[in-house]
Tab-separated table of C-alpha atoms in Angstrom:
chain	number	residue	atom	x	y	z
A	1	UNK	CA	-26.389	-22.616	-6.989
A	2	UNK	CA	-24.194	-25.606	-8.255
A	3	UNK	CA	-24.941	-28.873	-8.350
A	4	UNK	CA	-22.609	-31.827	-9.847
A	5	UNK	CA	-23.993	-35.485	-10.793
A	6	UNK	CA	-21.805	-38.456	-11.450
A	7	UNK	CA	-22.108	-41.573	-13.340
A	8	UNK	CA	-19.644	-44.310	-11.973
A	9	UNK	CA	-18.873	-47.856	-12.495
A	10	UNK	CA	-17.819	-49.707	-9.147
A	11	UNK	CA	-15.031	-52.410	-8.830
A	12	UNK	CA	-14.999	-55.600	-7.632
A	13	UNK	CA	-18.643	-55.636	-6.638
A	14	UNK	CA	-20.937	-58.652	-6.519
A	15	UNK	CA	-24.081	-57.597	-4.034
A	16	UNK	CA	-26.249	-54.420	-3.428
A	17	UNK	CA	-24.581	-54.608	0.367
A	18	UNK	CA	-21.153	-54.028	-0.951
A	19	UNK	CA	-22.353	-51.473	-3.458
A	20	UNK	CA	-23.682	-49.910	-0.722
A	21	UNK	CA	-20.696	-50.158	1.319
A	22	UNK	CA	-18.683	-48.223	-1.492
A	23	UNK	CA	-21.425	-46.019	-1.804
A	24	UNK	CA	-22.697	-44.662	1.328
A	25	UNK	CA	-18.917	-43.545	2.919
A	26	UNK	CA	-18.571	-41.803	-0.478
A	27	UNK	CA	-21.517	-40.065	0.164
A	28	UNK	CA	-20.485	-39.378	3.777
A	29	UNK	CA	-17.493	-37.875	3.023
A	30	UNK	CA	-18.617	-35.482	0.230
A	31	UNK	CA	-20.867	-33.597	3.361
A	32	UNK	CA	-18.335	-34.005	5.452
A	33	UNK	CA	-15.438	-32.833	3.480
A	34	UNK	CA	-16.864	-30.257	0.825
A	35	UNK	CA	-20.008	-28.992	3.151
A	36	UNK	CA	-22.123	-30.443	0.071
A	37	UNK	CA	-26.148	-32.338	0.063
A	38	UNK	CA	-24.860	-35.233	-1.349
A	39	UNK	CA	-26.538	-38.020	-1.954
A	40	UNK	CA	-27.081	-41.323	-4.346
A	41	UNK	CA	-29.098	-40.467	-7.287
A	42	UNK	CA	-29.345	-43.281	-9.946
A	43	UNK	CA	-29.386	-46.529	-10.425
A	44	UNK	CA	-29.866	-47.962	-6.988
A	45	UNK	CA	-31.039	-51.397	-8.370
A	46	UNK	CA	-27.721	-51.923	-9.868
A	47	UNK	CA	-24.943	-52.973	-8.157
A	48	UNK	CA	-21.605	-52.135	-10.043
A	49	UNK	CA	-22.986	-48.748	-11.256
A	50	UNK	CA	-24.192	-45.534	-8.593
A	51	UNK	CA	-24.615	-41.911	-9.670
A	52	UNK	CA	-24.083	-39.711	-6.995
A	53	UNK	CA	-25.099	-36.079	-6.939
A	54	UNK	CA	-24.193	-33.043	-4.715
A	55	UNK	CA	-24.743	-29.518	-4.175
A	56	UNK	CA	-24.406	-26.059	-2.926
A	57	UNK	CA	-25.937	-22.586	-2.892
A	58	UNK	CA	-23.847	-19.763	-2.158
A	59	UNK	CA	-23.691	-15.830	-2.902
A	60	UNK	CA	-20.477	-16.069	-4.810
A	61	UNK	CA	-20.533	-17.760	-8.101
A	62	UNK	CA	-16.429	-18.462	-8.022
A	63	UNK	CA	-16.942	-19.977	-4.633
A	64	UNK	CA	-19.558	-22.710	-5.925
A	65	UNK	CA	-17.004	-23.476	-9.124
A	66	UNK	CA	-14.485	-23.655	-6.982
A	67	UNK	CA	-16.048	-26.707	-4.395
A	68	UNK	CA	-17.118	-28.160	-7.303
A	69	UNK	CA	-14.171	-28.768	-9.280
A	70	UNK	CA	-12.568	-30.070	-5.900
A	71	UNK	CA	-15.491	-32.259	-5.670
A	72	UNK	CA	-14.841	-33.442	-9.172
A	73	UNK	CA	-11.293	-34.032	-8.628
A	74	UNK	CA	-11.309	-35.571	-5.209
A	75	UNK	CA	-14.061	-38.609	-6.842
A	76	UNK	CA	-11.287	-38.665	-10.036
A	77	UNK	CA	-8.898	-40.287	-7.460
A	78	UNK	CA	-11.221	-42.248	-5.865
A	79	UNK	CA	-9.957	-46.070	-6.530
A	80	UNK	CA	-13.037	-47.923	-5.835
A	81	UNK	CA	-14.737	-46.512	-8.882
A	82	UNK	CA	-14.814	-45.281	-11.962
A	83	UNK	CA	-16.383	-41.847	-13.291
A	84	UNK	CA	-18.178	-42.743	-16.715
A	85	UNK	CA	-19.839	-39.428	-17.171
A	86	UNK	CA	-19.775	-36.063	-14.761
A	87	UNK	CA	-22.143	-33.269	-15.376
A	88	UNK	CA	-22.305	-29.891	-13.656
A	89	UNK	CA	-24.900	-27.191	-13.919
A	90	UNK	CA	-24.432	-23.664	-11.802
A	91	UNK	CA	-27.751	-21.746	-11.829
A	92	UNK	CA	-28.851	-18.179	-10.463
A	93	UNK	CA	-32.220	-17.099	-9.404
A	94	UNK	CA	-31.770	-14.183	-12.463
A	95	UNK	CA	-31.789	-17.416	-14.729
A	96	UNK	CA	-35.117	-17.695	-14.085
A	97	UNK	CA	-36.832	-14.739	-15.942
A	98	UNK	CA	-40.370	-15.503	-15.611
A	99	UNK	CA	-40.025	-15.748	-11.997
A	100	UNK	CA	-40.000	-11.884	-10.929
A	101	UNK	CA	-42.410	-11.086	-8.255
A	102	UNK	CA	-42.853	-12.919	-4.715
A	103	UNK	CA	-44.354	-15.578	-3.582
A	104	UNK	CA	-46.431	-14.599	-0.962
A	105	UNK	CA	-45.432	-16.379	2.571
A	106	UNK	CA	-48.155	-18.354	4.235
């Protein structure tokens, strides 16, 4: 599992309706583009800043890295905003050590 969070500053952006007219295609296009969840994380009461998170579970660890840094890069050139902090966490179900039996179902 992989998940990626960003903290940006937007541009030229006066109202919560344009914030969320940067925001929301942004958001679109990370699902559509990277096969991510994606969605606005942070500061929704403010409109020049967003943080915007996304995520992915698959089997191969290299494969998760690998979305993720195009994720990472693709929001870089983004010109409508600004990337103030980026943090990325990749996480097993072996990381979890106190979690060995099942859960029963039902």
């Amino acid at each position: 599992m992989g998940w990626i969070e960003f903290d940006l500053r937007l541009g030229d952006v006066h109202s919560l309706k344009e914030k969320r007219a940067i925001v929301r295609p942004i958001v679109n296009e990370l699902r559509r583009r990277f096969s991510v969840s994606a969605a606005e994380t942070d500061s929704l009461d403010l409109y020049r800043r967003a943080g915007i998170g996304g995520s992915l579970v698959s089997i191969d660890r290299s494969h998760v890295v690998d979305v993720l840094d195009s994720v990472e890069r693709w929001m870089a050139d983004r010109p409508e905003v600004e990337i103030l902090q980026a943090h990325r966490h990749l996480a097993s179900s072996a990381d979890d050590e106190d979690d060995q039996g099942e859960l029963p179902f039902g």
